[in-house]
mmCIF file of C-alpha atoms in Angstrom:
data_model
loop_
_atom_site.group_PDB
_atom_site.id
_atom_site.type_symbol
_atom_site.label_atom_id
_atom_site.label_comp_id
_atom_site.label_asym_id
_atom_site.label_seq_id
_atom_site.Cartn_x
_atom_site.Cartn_y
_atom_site.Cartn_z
ATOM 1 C CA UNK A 1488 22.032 4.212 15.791
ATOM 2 C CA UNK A 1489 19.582 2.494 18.033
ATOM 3 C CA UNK A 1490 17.767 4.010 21.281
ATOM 4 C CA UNK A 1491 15.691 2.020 23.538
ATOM 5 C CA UNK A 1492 12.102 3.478 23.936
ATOM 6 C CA UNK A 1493 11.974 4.864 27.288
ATOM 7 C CA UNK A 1494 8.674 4.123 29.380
ATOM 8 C CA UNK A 1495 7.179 6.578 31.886
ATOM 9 C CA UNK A 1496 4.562 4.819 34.051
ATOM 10 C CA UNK A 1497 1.258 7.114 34.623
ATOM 11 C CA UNK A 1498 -0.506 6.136 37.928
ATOM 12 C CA UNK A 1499 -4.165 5.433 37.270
ATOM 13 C CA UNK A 1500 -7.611 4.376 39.334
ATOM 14 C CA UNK A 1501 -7.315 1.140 40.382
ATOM 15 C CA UNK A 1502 -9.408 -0.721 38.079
ATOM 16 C CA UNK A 1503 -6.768 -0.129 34.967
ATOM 17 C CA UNK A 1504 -4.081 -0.021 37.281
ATOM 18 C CA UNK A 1505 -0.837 1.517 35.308
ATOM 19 C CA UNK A 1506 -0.624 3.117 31.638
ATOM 20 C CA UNK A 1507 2.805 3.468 30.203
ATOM 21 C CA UNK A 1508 3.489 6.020 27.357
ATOM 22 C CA UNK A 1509 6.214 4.401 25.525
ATOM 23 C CA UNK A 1510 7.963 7.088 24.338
ATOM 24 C CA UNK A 1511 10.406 6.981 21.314
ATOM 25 C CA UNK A 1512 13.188 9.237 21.482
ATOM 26 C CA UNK A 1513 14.339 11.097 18.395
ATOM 27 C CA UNK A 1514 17.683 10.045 16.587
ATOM 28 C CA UNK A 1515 20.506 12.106 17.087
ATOM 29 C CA UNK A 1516 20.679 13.089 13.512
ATOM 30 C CA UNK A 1517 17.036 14.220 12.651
ATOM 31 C CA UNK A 1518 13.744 14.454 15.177
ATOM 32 C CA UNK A 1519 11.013 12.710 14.699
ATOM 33 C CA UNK A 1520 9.055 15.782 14.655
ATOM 34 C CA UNK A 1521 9.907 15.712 10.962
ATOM 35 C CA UNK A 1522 7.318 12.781 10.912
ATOM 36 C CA UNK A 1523 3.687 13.457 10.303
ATOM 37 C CA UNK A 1524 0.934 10.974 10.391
ATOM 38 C CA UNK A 1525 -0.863 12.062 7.175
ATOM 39 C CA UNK A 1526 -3.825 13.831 7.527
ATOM 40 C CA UNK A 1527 -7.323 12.184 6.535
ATOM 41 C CA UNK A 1528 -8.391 15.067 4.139
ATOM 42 C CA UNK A 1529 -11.525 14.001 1.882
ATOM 43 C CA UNK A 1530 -10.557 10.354 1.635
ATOM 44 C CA UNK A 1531 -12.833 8.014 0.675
ATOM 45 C CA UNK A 1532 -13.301 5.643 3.911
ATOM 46 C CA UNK A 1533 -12.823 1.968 2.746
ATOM 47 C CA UNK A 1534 -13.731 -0.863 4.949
ATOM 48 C CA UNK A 1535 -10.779 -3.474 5.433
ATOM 49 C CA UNK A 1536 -10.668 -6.664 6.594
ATOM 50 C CA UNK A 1537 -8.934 -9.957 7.222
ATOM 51 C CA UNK A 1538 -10.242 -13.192 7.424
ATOM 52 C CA UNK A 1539 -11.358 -15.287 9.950
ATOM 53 C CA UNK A 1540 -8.077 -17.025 11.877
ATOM 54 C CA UNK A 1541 -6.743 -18.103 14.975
ATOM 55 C CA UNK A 1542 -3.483 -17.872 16.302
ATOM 56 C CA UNK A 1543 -0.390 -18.000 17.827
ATOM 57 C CA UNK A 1544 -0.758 -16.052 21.059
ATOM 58 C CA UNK A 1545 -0.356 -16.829 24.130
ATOM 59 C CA UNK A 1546 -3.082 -15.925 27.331
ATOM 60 C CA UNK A 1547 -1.935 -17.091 31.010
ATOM 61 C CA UNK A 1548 0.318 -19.569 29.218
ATOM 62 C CA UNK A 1549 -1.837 -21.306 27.149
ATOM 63 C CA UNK A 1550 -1.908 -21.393 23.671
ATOM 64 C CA UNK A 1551 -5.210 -20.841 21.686
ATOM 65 C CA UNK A 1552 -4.993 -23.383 18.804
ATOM 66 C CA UNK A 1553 -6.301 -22.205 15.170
ATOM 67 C CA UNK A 1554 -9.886 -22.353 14.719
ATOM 68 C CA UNK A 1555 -12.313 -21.928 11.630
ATOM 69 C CA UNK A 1556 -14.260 -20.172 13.879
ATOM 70 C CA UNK A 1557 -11.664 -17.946 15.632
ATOM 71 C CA UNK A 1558 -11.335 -14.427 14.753
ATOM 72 C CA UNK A 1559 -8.219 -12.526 15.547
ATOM 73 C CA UNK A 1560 -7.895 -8.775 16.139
ATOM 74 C CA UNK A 1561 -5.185 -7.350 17.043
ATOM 75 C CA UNK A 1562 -5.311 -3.644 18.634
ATOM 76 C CA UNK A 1563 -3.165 -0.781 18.796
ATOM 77 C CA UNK A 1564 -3.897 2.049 21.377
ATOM 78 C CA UNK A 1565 -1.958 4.918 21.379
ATOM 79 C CA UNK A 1566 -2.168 8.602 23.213
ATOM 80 C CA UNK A 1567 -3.086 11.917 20.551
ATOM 81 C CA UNK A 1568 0.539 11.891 20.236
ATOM 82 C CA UNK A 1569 0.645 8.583 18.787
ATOM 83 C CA UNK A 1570 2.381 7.108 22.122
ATOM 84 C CA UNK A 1571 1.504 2.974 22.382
ATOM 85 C CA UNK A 1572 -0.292 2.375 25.521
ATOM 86 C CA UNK A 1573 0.099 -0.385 27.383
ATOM 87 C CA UNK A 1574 -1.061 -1.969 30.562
ATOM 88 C CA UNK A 1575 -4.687 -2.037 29.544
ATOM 89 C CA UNK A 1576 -6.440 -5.338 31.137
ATOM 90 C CA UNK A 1577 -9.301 -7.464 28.788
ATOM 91 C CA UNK A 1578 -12.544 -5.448 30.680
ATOM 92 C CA UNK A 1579 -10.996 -2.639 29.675
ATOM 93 C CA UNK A 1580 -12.140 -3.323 25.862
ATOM 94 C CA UNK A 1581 -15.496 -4.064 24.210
ATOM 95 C CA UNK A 1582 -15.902 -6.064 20.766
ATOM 96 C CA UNK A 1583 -18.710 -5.256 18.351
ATOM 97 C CA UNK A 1584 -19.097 -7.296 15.389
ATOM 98 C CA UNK A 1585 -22.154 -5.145 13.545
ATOM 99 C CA UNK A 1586 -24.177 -3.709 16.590
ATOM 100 C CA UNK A 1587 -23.961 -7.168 18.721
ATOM 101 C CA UNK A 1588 -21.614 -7.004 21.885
ATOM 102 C CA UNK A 1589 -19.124 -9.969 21.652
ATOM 103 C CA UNK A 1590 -17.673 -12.344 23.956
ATOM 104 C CA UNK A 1591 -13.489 -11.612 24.048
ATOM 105 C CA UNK A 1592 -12.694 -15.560 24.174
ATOM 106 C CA UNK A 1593 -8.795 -14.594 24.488
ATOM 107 C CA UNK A 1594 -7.215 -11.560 25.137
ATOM 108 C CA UNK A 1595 -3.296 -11.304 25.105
ATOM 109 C CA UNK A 1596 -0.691 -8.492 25.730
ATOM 110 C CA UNK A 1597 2.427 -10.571 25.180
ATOM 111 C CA UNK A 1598 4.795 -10.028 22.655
ATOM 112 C CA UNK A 1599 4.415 -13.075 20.051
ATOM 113 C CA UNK A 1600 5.536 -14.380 16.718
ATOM 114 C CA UNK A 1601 4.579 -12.066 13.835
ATOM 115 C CA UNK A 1602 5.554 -13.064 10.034
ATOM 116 C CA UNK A 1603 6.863 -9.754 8.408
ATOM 117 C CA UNK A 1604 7.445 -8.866 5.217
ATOM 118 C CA UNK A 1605 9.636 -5.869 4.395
ATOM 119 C CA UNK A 1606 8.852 -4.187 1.119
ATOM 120 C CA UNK A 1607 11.345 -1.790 -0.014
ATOM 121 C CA UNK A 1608 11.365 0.470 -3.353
ATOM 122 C CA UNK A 1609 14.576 0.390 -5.366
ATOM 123 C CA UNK A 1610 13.740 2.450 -8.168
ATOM 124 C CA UNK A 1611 15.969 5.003 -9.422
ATOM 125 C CA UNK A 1612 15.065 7.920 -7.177
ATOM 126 C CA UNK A 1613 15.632 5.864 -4.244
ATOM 127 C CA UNK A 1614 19.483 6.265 -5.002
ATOM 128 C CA UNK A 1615 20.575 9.018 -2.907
ATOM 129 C CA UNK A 1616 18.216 7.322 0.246
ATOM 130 C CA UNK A 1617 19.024 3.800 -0.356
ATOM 131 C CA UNK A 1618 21.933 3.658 2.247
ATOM 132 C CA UNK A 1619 19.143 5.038 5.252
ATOM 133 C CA UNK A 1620 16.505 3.273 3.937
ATOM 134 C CA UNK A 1621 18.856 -0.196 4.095
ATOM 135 C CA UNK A 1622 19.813 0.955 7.868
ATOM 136 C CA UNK A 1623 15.718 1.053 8.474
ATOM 137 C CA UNK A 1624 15.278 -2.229 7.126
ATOM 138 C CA UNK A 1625 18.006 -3.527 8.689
ATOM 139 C CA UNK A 1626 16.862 -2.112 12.341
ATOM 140 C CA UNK A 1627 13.698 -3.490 12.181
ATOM 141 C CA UNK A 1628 14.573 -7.132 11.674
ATOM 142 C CA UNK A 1629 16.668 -6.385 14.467
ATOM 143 C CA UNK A 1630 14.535 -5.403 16.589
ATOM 144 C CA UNK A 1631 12.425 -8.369 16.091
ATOM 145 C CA UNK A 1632 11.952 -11.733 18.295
ATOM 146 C CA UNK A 1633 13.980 -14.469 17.572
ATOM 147 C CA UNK A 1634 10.549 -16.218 16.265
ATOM 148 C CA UNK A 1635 9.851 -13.704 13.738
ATOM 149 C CA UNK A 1636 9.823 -14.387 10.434
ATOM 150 C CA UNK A 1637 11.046 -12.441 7.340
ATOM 151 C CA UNK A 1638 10.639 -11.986 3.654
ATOM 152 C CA UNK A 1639 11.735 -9.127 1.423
ATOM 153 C CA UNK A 1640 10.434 -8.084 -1.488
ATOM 154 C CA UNK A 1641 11.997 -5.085 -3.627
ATOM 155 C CA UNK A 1642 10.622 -3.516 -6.624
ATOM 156 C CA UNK A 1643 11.736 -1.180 -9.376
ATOM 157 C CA UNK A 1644 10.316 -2.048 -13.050
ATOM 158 C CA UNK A 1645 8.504 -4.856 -11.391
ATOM 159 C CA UNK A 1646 8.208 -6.270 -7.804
ATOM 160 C CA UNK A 1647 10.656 -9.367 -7.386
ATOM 161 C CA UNK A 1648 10.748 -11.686 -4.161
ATOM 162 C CA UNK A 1649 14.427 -11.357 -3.510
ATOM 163 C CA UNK A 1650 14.538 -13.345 -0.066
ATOM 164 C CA UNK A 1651 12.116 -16.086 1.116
ATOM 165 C CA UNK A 1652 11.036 -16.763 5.078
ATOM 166 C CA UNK A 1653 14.010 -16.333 6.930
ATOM 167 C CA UNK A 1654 14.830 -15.631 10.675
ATOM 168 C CA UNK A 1655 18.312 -14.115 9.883
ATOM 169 C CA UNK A 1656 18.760 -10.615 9.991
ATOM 170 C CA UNK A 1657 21.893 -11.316 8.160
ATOM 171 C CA UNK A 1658 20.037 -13.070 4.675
ATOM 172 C CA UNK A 1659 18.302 -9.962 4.396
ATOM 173 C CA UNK A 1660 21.379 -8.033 5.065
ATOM 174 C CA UNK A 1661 23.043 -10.102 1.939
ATOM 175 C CA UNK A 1662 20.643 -9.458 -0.223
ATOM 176 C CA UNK A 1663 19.991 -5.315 0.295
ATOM 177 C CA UNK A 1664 24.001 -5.392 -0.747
ATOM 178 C CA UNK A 1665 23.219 -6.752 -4.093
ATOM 179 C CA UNK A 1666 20.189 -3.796 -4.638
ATOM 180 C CA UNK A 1667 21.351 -1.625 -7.350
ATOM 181 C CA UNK A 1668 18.222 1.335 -7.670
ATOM 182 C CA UNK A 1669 16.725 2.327 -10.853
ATOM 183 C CA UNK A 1670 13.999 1.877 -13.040
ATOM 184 C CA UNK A 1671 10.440 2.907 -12.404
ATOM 185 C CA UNK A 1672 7.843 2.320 -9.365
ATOM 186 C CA UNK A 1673 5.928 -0.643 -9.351
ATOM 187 C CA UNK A 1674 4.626 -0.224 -6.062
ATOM 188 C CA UNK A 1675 1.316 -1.929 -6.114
ATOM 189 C CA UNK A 1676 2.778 -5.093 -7.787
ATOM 190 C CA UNK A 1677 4.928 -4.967 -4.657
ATOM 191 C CA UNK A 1678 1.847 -5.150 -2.062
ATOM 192 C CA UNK A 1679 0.284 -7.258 -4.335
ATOM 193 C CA UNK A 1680 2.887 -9.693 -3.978
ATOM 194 C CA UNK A 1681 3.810 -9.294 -0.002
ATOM 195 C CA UNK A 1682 -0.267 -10.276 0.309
ATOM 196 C CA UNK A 1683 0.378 -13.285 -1.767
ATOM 197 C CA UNK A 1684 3.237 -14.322 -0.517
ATOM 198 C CA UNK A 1685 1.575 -14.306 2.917
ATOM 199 C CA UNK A 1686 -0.602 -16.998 2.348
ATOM 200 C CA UNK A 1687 2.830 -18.902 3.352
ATOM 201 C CA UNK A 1688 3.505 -17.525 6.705
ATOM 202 C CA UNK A 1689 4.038 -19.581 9.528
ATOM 203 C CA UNK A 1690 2.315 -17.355 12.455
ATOM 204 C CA UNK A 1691 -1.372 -15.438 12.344
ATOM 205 C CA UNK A 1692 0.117 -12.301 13.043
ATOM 206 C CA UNK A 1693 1.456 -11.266 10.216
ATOM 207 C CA UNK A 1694 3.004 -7.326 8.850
ATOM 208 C CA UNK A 1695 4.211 -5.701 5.459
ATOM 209 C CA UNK A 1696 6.800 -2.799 6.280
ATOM 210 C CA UNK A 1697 6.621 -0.731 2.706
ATOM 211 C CA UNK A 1698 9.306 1.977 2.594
ATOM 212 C CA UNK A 1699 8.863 3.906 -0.302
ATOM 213 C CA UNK A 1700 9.674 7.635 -2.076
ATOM 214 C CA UNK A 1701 7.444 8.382 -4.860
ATOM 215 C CA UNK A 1702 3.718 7.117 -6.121
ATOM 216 C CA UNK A 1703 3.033 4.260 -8.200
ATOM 217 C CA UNK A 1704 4.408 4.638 -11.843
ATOM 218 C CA UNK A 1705 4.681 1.021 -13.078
ATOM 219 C CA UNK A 1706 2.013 -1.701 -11.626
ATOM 220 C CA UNK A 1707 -0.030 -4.021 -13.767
ATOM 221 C CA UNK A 1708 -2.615 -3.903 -10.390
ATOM 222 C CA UNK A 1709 -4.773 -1.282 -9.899
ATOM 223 C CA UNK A 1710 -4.981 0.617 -6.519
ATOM 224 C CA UNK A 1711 -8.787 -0.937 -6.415
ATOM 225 C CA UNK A 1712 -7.067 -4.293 -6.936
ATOM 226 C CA UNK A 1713 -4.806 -4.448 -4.035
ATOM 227 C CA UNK A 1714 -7.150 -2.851 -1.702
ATOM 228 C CA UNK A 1715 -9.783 -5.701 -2.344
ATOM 229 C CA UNK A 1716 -6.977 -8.007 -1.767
ATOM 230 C CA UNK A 1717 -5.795 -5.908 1.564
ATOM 231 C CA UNK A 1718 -8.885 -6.175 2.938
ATOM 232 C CA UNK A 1719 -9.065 -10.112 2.840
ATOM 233 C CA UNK A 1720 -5.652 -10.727 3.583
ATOM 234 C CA UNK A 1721 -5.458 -10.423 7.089
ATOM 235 C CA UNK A 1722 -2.439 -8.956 7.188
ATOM 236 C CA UNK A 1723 -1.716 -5.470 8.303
ATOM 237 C CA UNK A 1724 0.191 -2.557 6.455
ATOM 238 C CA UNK A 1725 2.656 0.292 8.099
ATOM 239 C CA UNK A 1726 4.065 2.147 5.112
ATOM 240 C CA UNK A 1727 6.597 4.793 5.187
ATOM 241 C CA UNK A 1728 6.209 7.016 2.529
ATOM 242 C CA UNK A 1729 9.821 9.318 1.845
ATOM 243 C CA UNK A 1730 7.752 12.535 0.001
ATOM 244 C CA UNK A 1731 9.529 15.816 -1.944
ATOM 245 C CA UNK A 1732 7.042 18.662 -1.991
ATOM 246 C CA UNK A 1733 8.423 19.387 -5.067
ATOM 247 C CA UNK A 1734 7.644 16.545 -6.873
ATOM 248 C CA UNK A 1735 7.609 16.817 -10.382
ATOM 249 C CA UNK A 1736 4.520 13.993 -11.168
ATOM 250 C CA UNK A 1737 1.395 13.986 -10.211
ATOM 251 C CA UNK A 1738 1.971 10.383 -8.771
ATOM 252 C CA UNK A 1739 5.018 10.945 -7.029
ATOM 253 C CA UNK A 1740 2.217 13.720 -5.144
ATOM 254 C CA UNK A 1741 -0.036 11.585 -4.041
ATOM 255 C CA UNK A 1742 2.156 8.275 -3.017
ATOM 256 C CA UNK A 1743 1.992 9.147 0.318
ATOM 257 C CA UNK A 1744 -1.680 9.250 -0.099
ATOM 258 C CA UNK A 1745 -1.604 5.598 -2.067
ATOM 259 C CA UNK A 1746 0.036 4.476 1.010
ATOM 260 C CA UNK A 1747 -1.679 5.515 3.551
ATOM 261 C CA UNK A 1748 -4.916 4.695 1.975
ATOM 262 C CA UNK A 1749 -3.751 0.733 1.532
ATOM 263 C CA UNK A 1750 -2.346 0.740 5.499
ATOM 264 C CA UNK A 1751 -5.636 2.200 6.661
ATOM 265 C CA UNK A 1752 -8.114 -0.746 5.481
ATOM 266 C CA UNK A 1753 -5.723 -3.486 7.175
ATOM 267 C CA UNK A 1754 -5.692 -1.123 10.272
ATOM 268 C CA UNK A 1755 -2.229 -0.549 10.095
ATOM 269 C CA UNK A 1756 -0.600 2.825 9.901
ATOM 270 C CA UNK A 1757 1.755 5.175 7.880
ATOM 271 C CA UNK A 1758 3.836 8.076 8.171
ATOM 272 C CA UNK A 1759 5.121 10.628 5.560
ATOM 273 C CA UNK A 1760 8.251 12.026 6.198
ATOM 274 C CA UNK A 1761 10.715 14.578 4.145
ATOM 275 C CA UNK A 1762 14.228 13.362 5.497
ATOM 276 C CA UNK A 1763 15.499 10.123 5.293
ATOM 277 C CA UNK A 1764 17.032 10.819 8.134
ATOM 278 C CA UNK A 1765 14.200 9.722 10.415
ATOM 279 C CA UNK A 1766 13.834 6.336 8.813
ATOM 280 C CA UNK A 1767 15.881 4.084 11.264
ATOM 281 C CA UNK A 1768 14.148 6.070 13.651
ATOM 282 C CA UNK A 1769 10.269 5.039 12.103
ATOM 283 C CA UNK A 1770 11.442 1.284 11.827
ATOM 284 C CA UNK A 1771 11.597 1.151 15.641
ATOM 285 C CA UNK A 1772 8.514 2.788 15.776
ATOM 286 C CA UNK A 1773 6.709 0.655 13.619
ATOM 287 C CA UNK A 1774 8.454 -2.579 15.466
ATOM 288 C CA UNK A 1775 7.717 -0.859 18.997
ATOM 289 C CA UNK A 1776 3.750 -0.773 17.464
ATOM 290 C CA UNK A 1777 3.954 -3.870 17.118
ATOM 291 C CA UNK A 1778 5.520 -5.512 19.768
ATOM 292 C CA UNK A 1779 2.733 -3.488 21.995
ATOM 293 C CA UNK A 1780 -0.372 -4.583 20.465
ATOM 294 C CA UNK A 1781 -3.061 -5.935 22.026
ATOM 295 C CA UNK A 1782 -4.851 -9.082 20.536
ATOM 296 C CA UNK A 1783 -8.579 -10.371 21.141
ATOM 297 C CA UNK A 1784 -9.820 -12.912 19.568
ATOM 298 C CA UNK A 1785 -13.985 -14.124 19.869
ATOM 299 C CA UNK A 1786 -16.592 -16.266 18.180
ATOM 300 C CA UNK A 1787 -18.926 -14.292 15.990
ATOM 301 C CA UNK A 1788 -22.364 -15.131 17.912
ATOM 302 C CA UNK A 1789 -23.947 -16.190 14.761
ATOM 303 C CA UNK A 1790 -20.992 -18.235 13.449
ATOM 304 C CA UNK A 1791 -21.794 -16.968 9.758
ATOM 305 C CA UNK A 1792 -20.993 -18.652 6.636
ATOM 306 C CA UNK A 1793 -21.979 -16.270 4.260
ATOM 307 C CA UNK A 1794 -19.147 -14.911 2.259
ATOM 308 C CA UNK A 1795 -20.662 -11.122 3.477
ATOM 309 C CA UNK A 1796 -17.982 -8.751 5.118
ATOM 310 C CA UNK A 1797 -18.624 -8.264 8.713
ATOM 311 C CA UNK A 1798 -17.918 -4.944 10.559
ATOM 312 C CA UNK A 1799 -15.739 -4.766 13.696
ATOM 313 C CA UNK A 1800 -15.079 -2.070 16.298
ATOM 314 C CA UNK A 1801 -13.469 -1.707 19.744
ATOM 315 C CA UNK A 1802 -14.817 0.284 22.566
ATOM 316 C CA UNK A 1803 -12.518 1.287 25.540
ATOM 317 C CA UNK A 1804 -14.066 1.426 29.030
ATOM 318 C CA UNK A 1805 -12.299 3.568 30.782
ATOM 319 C CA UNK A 1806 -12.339 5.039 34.490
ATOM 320 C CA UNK A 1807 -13.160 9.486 34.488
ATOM 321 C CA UNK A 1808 -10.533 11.549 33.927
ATOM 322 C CA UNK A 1809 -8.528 9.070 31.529
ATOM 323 C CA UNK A 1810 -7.478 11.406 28.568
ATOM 324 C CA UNK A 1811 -8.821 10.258 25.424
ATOM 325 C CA UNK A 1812 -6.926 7.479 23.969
ATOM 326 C CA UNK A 1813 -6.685 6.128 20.130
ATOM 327 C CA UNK A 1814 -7.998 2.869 18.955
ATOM 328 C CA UNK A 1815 -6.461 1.302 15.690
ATOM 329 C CA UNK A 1816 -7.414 -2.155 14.441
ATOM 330 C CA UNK A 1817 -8.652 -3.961 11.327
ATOM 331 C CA UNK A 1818 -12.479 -3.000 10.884
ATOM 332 C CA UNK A 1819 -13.813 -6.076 10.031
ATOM 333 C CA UNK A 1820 -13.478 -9.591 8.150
ATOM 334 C CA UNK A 1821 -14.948 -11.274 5.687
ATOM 335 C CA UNK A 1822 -16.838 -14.718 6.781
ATOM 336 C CA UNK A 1823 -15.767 -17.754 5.022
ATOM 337 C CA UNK A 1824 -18.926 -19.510 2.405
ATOM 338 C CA UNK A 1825 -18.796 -22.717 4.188
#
């Protein structure tokens, strides 16, 4: 069951013009107040990246064409409900790269071609949530531009590429019918693969969509492993992580954790959730995310060649009396050596 996200303009000074608070409603069979964004607790902050790129979006019709020196950040602002925002214009944000103010070369609020891979655990205690989780991954693809590209990877025992690139909903569809779950969790393999596999995408905007139940059990990676690799790939994580407070493992515990630990260094995002109910109802949130992103893209100042990861953060300028608003985005890149 599918429910277009309903938009309630907010009036605003004139110099930002109009807000809108895209609001998701909740699916008939289970809220989404069931959904929590998981708390940041003690975690250890990690930097994440993604290299230096340029892309495939559009500003006032013109294409900016891929560029050593290009960097590419795309931005997610939401409200303290986790609401996107949209309408923002490009003086409305500030780039830092270190402490030095950057020039925004391009600055786009368009909706364009993202390469998506959907990464979906099959293991054994995915059985009785298989059928919701399918519907999810289904949805999303979807919900997706006619541009978009998708690949899916499953894992159980190991993590196995089970469809290439496609832009048909209905390859993925065939090949979630042959999934049989069981086995273990070999969920870092899985994101270790999705970032490999990446390196193949067709469009600079590019997404892994993890649904998952339980910790990883399985992986010859280590969690260290794929972060590193996360945090050069340049590609960004939302991770759904299906958790039983029950659990009877210690890494079935903390897999919402694991998850939302990876999705936070590409400046991505994850939920936890107890019902998988809600997940057809999180897969258009996480495609509504990204269909409302913002994306700047500048030349580092210094142009540098040195290998060295480089720090980013985004300022809002706002007019008084704007409530506070959220800023998500990858925190940096690392430069290329030459």
């Amino acid at each position: 069951m599918k429910a277009n996200p309903d938009f309630s303009p907010v009036p605003l000074l004139p110099a930002v013009a109009l807000l809108f608070f895209a609001l998701l409603p909740a699916q008939a069979q289970s809220g989404l107040d069931e959904v929590h964004i998981m708390p940041r607790s003690d975690l250890k902050s990690v930097s994440g990246p993604s290299p230096s790129a340029g892309p495939l979006l559009r500003s006032a019709g013109a294409v900016i064409k891929k560029t050593v020196e290009l960097v590419l950040v795309p931005v997610t602002i939401t409200d303290t409900r986790d609401h996107p925002i949209i309408g923002l214009a490009k003086d409305n944000f500030q780039l830092f790269e270190g402490k030095k103010r950057q020039q925004i070369a391009r600055f786009s609020d368009e909706d364009t071609a993202v390469s998506l891979g959907i990464v979906l655990d099959v293991s054994s205690s995915m059985s009785s949530k298989m059928e919701r989780a399918t519907e999810a991954m289904l949805d999303f693809c979807r919900l997706a531009n006619p541009q978009d590209e998708f690949f899916l990877i499953t894992f159980a025992n190991q993590a196995e590429l089970l469809q290439d690139f496609t832009t048909r909903t209905d390859d993925i569809q065939a090949k979630l019918l042959t999934v049989v779950p069981k086995g273990s969790t070999a969920l870092l393999d899985a994101v270790y693969l999705g970032l490999s596999h990446m390196r193949l995408a067709r469009y600079d905007r590019r997404a892994l969509f993890i649904i998952s139940d339980g910790g990883d059990n399985h992986s010859r990676y280590t969690e260290g492993e794929v972060k590193s690799m996360a945090r050069e790939a340049g590609v960004a994580i939302y991770s759904v992580a299906l958790f039983d407070r029950n659990a009877p493992t210690r890494e079935e515990i903390l897999g919402p954790e694991l998850l939302e630990d990876i999705a936070d260094v590409t400046g991505g995002s994850s939920y936890a959730v107890e019902s998988p109910n809600v997940l057809p109802a999180l897969a258009e949130r996480v495609s509504d995310e990204l269909r409302r992103q913002y994306v700047l893209a500048y030349r580092p100042q210094e142009t540098p060649k040195d290998g060295k990861w480089h720090h980013i953060r985004i300022k809002l300028t706002l007019p008084r009396g704007i409530p506070p608003l959220l800023v998500r985005a990858k925190p940096g890149y690392y430069a290329p050596t030459r």
